[in-house]
GROMACS .gro file of C-alpha atoms in nm:
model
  391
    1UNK     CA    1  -0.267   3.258  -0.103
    2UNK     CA    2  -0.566   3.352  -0.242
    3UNK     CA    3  -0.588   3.137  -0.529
    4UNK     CA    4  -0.558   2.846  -0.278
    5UNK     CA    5  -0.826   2.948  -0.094
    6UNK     CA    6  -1.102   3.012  -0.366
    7UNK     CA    7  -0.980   2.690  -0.510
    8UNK     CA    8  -1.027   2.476  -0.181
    9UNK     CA    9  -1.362   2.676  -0.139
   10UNK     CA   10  -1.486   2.546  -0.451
   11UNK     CA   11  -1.374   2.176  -0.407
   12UNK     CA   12  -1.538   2.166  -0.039
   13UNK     CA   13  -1.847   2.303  -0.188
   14UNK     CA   14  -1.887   2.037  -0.461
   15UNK     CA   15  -1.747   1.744  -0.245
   16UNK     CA   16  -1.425   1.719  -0.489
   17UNK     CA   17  -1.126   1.537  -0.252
   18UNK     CA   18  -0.905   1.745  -0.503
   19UNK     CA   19  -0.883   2.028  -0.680
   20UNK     CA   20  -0.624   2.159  -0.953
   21UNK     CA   21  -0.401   2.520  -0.856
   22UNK     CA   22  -0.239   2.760  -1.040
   23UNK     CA   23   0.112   2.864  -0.923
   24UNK     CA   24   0.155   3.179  -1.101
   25UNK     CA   25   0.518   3.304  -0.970
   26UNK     CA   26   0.745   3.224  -0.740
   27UNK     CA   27   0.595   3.395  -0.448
   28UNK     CA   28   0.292   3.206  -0.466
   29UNK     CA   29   0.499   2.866  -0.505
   30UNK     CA   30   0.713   2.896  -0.193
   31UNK     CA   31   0.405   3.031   0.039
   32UNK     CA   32   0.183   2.697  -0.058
   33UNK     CA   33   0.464   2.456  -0.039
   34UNK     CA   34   0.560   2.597   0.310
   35UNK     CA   35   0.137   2.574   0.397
   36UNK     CA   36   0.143   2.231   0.200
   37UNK     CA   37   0.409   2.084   0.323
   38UNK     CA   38   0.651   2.035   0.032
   39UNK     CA   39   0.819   2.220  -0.258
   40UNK     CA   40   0.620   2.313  -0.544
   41UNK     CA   41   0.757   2.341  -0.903
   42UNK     CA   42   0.615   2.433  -1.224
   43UNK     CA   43   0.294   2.620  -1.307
   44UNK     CA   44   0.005   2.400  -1.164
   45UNK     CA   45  -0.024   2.129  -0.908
   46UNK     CA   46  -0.262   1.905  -0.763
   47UNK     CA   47  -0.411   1.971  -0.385
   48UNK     CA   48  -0.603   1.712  -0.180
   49UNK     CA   49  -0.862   1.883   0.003
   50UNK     CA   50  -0.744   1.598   0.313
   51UNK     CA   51  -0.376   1.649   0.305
   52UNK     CA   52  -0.449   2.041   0.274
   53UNK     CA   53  -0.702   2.031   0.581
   54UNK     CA   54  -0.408   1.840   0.768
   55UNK     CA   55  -0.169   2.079   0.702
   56UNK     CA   56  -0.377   2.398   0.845
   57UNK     CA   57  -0.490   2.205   1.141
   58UNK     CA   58  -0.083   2.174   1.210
   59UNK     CA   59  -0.041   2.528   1.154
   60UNK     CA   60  -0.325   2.707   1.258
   61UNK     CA   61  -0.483   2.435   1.527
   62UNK     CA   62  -0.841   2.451   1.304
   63UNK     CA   63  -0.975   2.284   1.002
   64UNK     CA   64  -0.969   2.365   0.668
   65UNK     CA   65  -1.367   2.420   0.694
   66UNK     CA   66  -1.315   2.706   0.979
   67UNK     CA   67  -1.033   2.862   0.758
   68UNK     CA   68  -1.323   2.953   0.452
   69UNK     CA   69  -1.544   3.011   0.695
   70UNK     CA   70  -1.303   3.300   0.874
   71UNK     CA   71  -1.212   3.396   0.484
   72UNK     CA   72  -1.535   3.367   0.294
   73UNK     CA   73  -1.803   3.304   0.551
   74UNK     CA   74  -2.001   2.948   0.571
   75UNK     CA   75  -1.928   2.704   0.296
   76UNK     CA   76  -2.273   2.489   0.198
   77UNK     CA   77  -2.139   2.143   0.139
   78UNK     CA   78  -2.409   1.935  -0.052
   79UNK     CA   79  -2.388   1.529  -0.029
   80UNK     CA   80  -2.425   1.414  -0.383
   81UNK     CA   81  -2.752   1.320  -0.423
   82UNK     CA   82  -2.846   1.690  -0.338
   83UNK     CA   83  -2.570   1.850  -0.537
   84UNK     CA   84  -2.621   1.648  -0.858
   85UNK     CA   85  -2.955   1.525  -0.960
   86UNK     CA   86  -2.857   1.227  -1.181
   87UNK     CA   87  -3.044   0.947  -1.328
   88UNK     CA   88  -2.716   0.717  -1.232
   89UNK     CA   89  -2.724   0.780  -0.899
   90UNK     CA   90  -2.965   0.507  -0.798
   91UNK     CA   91  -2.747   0.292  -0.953
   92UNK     CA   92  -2.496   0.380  -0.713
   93UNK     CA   93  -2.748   0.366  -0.446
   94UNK     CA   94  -2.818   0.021  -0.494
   95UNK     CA   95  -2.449  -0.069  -0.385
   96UNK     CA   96  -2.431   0.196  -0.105
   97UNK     CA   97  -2.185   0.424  -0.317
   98UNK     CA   98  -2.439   0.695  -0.344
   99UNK     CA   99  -2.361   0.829  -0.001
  100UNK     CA  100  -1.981   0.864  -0.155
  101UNK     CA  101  -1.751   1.200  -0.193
  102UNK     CA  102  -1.653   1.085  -0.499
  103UNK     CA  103  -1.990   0.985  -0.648
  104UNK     CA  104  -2.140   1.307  -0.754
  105UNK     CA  105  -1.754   1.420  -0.891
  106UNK     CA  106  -1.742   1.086  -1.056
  107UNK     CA  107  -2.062   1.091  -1.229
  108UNK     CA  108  -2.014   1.447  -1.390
  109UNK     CA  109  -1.660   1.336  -1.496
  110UNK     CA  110  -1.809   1.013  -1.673
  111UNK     CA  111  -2.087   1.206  -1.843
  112UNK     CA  112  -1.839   1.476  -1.961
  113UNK     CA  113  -1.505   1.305  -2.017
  114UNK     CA  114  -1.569   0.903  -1.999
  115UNK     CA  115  -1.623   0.898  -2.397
  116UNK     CA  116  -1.942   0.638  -2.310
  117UNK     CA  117  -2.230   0.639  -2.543
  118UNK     CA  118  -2.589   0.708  -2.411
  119UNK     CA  119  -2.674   0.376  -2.471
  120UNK     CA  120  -2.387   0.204  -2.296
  121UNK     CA  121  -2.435   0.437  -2.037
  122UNK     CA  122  -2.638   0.295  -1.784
  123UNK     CA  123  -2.472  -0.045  -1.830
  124UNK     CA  124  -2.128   0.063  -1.764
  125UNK     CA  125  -2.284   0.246  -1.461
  126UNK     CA  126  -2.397  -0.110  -1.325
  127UNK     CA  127  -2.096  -0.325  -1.388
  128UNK     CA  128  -1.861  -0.030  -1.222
  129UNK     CA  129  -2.105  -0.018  -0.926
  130UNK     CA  130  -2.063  -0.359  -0.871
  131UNK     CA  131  -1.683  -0.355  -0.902
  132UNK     CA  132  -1.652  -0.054  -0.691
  133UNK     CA  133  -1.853  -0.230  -0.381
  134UNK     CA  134  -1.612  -0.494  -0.448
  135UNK     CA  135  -1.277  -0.248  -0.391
  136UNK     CA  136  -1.132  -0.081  -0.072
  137UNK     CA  137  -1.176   0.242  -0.151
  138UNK     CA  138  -1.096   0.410   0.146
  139UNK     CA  139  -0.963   0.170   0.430
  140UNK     CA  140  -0.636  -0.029   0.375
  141UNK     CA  141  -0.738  -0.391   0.156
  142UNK     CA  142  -0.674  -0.655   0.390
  143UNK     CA  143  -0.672  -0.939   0.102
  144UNK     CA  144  -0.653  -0.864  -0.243
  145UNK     CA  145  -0.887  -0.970  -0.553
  146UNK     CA  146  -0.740  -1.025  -0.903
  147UNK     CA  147  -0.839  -0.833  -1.182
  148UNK     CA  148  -0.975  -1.122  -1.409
  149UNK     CA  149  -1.182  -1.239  -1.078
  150UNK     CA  150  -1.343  -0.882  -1.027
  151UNK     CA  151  -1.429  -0.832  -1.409
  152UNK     CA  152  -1.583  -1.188  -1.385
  153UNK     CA  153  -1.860  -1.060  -1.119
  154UNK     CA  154  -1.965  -0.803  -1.409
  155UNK     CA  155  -2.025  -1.128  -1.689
  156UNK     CA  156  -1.722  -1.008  -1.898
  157UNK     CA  157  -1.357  -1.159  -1.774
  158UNK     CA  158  -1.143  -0.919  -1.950
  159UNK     CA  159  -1.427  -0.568  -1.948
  160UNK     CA  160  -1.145  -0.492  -1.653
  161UNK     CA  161  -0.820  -0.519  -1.887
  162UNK     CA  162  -0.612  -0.184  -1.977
  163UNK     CA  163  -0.794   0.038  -2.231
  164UNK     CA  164  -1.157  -0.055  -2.220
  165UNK     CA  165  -1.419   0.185  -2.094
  166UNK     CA  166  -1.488  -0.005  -1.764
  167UNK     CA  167  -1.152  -0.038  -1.668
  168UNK     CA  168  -1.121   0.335  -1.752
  169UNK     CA  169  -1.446   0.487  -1.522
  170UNK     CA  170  -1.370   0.239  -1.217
  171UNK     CA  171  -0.998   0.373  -1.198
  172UNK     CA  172  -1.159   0.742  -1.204
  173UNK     CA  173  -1.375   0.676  -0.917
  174UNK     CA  174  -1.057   0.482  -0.771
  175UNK     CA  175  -0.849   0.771  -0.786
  176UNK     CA  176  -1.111   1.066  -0.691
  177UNK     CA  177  -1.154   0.810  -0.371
  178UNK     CA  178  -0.789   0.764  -0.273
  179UNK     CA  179  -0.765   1.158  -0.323
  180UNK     CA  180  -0.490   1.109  -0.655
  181UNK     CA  181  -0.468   1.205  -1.005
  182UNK     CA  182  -0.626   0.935  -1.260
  183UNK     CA  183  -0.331   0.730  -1.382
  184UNK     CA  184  -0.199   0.782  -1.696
  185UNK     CA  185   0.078   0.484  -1.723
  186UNK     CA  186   0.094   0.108  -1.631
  187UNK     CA  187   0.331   0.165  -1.334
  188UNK     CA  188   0.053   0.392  -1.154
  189UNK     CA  189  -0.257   0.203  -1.264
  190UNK     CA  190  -0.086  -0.054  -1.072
  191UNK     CA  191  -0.033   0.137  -0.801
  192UNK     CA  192  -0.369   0.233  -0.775
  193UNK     CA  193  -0.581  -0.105  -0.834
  194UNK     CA  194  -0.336  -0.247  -0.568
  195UNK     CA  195  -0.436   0.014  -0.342
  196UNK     CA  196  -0.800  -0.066  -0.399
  197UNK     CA  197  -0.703  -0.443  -0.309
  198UNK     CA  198  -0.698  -0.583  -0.652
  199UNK     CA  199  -0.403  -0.721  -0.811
  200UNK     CA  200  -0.352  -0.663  -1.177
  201UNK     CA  201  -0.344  -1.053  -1.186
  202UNK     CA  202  -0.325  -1.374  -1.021
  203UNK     CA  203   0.019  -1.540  -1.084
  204UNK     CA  204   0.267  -1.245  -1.122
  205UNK     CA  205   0.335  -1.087  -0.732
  206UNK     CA  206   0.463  -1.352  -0.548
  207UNK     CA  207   0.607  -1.448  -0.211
  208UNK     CA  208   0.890  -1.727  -0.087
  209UNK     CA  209   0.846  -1.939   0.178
  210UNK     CA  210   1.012  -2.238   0.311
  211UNK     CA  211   0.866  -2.522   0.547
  212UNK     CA  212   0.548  -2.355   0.625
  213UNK     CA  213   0.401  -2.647   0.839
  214UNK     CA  214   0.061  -2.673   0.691
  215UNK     CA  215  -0.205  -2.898   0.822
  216UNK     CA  216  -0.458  -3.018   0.571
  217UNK     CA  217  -0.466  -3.355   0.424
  218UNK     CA  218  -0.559  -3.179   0.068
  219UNK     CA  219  -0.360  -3.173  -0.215
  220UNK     CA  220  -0.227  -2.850  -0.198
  221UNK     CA  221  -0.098  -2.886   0.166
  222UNK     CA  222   0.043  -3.227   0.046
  223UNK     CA  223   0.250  -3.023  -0.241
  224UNK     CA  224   0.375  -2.780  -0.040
  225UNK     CA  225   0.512  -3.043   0.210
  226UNK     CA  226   0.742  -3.235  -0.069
  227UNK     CA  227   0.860  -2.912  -0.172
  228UNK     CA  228   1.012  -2.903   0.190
  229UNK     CA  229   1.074  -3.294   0.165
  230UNK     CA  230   1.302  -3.225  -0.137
  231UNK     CA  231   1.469  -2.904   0.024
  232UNK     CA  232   1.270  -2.632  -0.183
  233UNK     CA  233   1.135  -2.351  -0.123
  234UNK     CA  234   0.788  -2.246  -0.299
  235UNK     CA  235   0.725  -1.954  -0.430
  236UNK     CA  236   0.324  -1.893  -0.349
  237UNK     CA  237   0.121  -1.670  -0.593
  238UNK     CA  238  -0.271  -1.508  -0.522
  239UNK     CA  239  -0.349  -1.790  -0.732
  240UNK     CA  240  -0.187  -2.048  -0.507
  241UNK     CA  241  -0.366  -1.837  -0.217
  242UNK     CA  242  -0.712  -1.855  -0.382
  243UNK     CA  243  -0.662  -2.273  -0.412
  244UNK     CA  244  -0.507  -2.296  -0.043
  245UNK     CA  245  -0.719  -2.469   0.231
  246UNK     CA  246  -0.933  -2.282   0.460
  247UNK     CA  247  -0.642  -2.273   0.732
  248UNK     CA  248  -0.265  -2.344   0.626
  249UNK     CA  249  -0.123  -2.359   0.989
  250UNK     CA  250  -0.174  -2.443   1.353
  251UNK     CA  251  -0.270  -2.141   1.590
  252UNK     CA  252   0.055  -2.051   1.785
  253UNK     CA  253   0.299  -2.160   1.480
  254UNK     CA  254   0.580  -1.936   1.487
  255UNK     CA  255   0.713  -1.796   1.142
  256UNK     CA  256   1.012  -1.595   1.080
  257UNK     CA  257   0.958  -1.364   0.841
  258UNK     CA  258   1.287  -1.193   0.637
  259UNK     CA  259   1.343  -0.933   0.389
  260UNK     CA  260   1.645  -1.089   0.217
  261UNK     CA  261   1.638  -1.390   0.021
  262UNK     CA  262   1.999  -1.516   0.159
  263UNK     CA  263   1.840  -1.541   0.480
  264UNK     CA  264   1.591  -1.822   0.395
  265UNK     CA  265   1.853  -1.990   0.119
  266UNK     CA  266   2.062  -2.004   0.427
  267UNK     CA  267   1.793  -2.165   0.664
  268UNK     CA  268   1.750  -2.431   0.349
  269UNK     CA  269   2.109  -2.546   0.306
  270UNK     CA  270   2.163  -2.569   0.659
  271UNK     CA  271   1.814  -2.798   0.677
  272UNK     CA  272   1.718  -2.584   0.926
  273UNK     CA  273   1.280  -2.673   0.905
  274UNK     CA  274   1.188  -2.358   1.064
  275UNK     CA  275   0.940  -2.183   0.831
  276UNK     CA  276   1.035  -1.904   0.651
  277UNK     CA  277   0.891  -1.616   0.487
  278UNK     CA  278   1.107  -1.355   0.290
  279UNK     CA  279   0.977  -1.022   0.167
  280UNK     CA  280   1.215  -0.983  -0.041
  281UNK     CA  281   1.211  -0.581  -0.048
  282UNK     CA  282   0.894  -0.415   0.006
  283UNK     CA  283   0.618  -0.688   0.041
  284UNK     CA  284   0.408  -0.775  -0.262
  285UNK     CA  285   0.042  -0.785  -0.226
  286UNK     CA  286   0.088  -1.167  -0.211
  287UNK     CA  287   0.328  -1.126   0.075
  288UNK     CA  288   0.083  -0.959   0.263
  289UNK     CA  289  -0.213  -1.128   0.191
  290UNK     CA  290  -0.029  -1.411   0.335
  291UNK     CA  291   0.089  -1.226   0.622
  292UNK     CA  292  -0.297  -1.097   0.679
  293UNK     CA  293  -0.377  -1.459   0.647
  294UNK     CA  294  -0.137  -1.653   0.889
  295UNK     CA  295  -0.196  -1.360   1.150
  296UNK     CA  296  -0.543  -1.440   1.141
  297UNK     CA  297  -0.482  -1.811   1.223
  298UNK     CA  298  -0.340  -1.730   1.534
  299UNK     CA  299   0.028  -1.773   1.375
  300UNK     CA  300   0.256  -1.559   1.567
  301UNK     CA  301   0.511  -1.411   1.281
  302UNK     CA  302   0.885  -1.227   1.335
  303UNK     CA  303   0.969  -0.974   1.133
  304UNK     CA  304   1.369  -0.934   1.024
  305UNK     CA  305   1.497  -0.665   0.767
  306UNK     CA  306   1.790  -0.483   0.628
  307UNK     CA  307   1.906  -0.179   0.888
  308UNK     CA  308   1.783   0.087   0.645
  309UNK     CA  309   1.526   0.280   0.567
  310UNK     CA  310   1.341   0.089   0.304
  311UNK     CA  311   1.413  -0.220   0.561
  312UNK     CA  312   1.230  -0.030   0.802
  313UNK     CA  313   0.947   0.039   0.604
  314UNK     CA  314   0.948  -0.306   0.514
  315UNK     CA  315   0.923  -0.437   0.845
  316UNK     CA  316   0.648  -0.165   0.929
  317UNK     CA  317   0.434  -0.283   0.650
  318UNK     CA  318   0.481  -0.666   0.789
  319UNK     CA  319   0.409  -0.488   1.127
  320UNK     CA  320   0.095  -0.384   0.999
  321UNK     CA  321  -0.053  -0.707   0.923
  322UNK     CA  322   0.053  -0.880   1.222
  323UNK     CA  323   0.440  -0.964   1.252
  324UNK     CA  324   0.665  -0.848   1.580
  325UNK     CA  325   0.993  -0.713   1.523
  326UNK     CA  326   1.275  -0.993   1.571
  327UNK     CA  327   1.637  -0.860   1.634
  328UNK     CA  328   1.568  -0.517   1.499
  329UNK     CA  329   1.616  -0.292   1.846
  330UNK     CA  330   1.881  -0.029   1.907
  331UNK     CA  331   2.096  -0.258   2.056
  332UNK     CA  332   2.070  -0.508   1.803
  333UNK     CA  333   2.188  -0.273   1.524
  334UNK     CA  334   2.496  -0.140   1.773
  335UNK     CA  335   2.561  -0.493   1.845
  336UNK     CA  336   2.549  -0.544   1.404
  337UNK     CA  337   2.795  -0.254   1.354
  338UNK     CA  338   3.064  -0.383   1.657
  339UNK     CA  339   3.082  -0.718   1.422
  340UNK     CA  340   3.130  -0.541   1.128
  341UNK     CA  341   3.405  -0.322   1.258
  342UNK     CA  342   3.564  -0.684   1.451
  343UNK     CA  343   3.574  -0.797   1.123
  344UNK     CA  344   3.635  -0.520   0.904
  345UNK     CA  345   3.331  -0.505   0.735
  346UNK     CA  346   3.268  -0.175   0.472
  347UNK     CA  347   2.923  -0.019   0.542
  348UNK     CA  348   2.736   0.117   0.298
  349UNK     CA  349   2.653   0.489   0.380
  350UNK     CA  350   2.250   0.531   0.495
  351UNK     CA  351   2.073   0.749   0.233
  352UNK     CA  352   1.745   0.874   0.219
  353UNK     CA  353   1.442   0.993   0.442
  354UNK     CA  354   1.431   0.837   0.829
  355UNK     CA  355   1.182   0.634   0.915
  356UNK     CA  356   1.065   0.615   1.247
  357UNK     CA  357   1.080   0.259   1.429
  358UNK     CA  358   0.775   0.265   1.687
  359UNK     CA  359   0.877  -0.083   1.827
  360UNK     CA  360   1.185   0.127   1.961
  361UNK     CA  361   1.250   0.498   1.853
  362UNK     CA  362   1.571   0.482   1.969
  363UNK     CA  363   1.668   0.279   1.689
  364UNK     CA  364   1.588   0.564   1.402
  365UNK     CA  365   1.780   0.799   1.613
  366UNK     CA  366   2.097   0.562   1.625
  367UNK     CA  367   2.074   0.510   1.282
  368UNK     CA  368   2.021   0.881   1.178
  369UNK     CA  369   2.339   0.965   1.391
  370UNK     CA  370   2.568   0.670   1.289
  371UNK     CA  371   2.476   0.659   0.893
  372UNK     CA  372   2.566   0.346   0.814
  373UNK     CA  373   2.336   0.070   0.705
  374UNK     CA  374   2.345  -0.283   0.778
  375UNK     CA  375   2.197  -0.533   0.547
  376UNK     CA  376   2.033  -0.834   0.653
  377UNK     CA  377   2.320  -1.074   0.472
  378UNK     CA  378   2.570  -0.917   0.773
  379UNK     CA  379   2.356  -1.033   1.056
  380UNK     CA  380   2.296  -1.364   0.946
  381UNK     CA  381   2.438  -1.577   1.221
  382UNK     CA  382   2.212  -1.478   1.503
  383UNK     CA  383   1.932  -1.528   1.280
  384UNK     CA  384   2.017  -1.839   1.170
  385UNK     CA  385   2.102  -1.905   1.536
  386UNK     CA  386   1.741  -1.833   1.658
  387UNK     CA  387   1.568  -2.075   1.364
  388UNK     CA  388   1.822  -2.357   1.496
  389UNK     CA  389   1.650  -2.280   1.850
  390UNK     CA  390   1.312  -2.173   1.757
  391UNK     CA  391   1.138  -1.807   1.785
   0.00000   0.00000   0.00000
């Protein structure tokens, strides 16, 4: 373990949230992966300083800073103004970024490795301090910011596009923040912006709704309302968001919210005019940005999903920004399986990791034991049965 210690020695010492380990033989990769918390493979991996200080504090009841200290004496941990004297820093200052982890770590790694000129320097310093004060860095992003809107606060509406050198430093920072490696493909440059709260555009995530009762006179409000005049659902975008009134509903409005898309095609063939949100999987940064949005009106939102266990992540993400589980206790899901055997229903087998149901643990735990999941299409009716009524 020694290598691991030096190594997290080091990174506390210059204020790096991660640092890169060798993994020499086998020996060495089974004792860090039982430390760490999960199998390590190959020669090298990456270590956050954060998840590594979790892990001893589980094992040893003390911090990762009283570990060195019992190994190697006191570790000196400099802020980065006093670890890194650097011209750039009161540009970071000027946004309060100076204060940052990641700002002395970042600022080394852009004058060694950002390929920036001298005399772009100082310029790309400014525009990516004010992007950065514009990102969630380190707390969850409770709305999210396009891409094209961001790089427009620096003068340039496409300096933020894949590729170019401000795009490039803001990601490093981004990912030195969030405690990850620097991306090096579309999928987890993605990943990461959305993370930050800013989506890679405007128009492509997306979220379906039907008969959201909005209130405004406006135009927008008026379109959305003959979409549910004609029996269509809309499909809202963060552009749609960023053109929406003030406030889209009445406080008190009850919403059901769904993961699968046959639920609210159901609710609109049947003319049922209780609004409708669907998730469809996972929720997209639209999705919740809506979610954040009605929640903060006072709406009070239901959230439905598929018995299994990226349905239960999906309804603890909706959880998150406001919804209340609707019909997904432990005796809704034994209720779910009775119908399916009464009708002779095949059950998909449930693979992959539990996740835990706070609203009611007993529901994992029934799930874990019985194995079989339960997608939303198979407990339509009492859904359905609820929207006739109202939630």
């Amino acid at each position: 373990m020694r290598g691991l210690w030096e190594a997290a020695r080091e990174a506390l010492a210059s204020s790096r949230p991660t640092f890169r380990l060798e993994l020499p033989d086998d020996a060495t990769r089974a004792a860090v992966g039982e430390l760490y918390g999960r199998p390590m493979w190959g020669e090298g991996t990456r270590i956050s300083v954060s998840k590594l200080d979790d892990a001893v504090q589980n094992r040893f009841g003390v911090g990762i800073s009283q570990v060195l200290e019992a190994l190697h004496g006191s570790v000196e941990v400099a802020g980065p103004a006093a670890e890194f004297d650097d011209e750039l820093l009161p540009v970071l200052d000027e946004h309060g970024l100076a204060g940052a982890s990641w700002a002395g770590p970042w600022l080394r790694w852009v004058r060694q490795y950002g390929r920036i000129g001298e005399a772009e320097l100082t310029g790309i310093a400014h525009a990516a301090a004010r992007v950065l004060a514009s990102m969630s860095l380190t707390e969850p992003p409770r709305s999210w910011t396009s891409r094209a809107t961001l790089a427009g606060r620096t003068g340039f509406p496409h300096s933020l596009d894949d590729g170019t050198a401000l795009s490039r430093v803001v990601l490093k920072a981004a990912s030195l923040a969030q405690g990850v490696d620097l991306p090096g493909n579309e999928r987890d440059r993605r990943a990461l912006w959305e993370r930050c709260g800013v989506a890679p555009d405007a128009v492509s995530a997306t979220v379906l709704t039907w008969a959201l009762p909005v209130s405004g006179d406006d135009a927008w409000s008026a379109v959305v309302r003959a979409r549910t005049e004609l029996g269509l659902p809309a499909h809202l975008t963060h552009l749609d968001l960023e053109a929406a009134p003030s406030r889209l509903v009445a406080s008190g409005t009850p919403i059901a919210v769904c993961e699968h898309p046959r639920v609210l095609e159901a609710a609109v063939r049947e003319g049922l005019r209780h609004p409708v949100i669907c998730l469809n999987g996972l929720p997209s940064t639209a999705a919740r940005e809506l979610l954040e949005r009605l929640t903060a009106e006072g709406a009070v939102l239901h959230v439905h999903a598929d018995f299994d266990w990226p349905g239960v992540a999906a309804a603890l993400t909706a959880q998150r920004h406001g919804a209340v589980p609707w019909r997904m206790s432990a005796d809704d899901y034994r209720a779910a399986l009775d119908r399916a055997a009464q009708d002779r229903t095949d059950l998909p087998n449930l693979i992959g990791a539990p996740v835990p149901t706070p609203w009611d643990p007993q529901l994992a735990e029934l799930m874990s034991t019985t194995a079989r999941a339960i997608e939303e299409e198979q407990a339509m009716q009492p859904l359905l049965t609820d929207l006739r009524q109202g939630l």
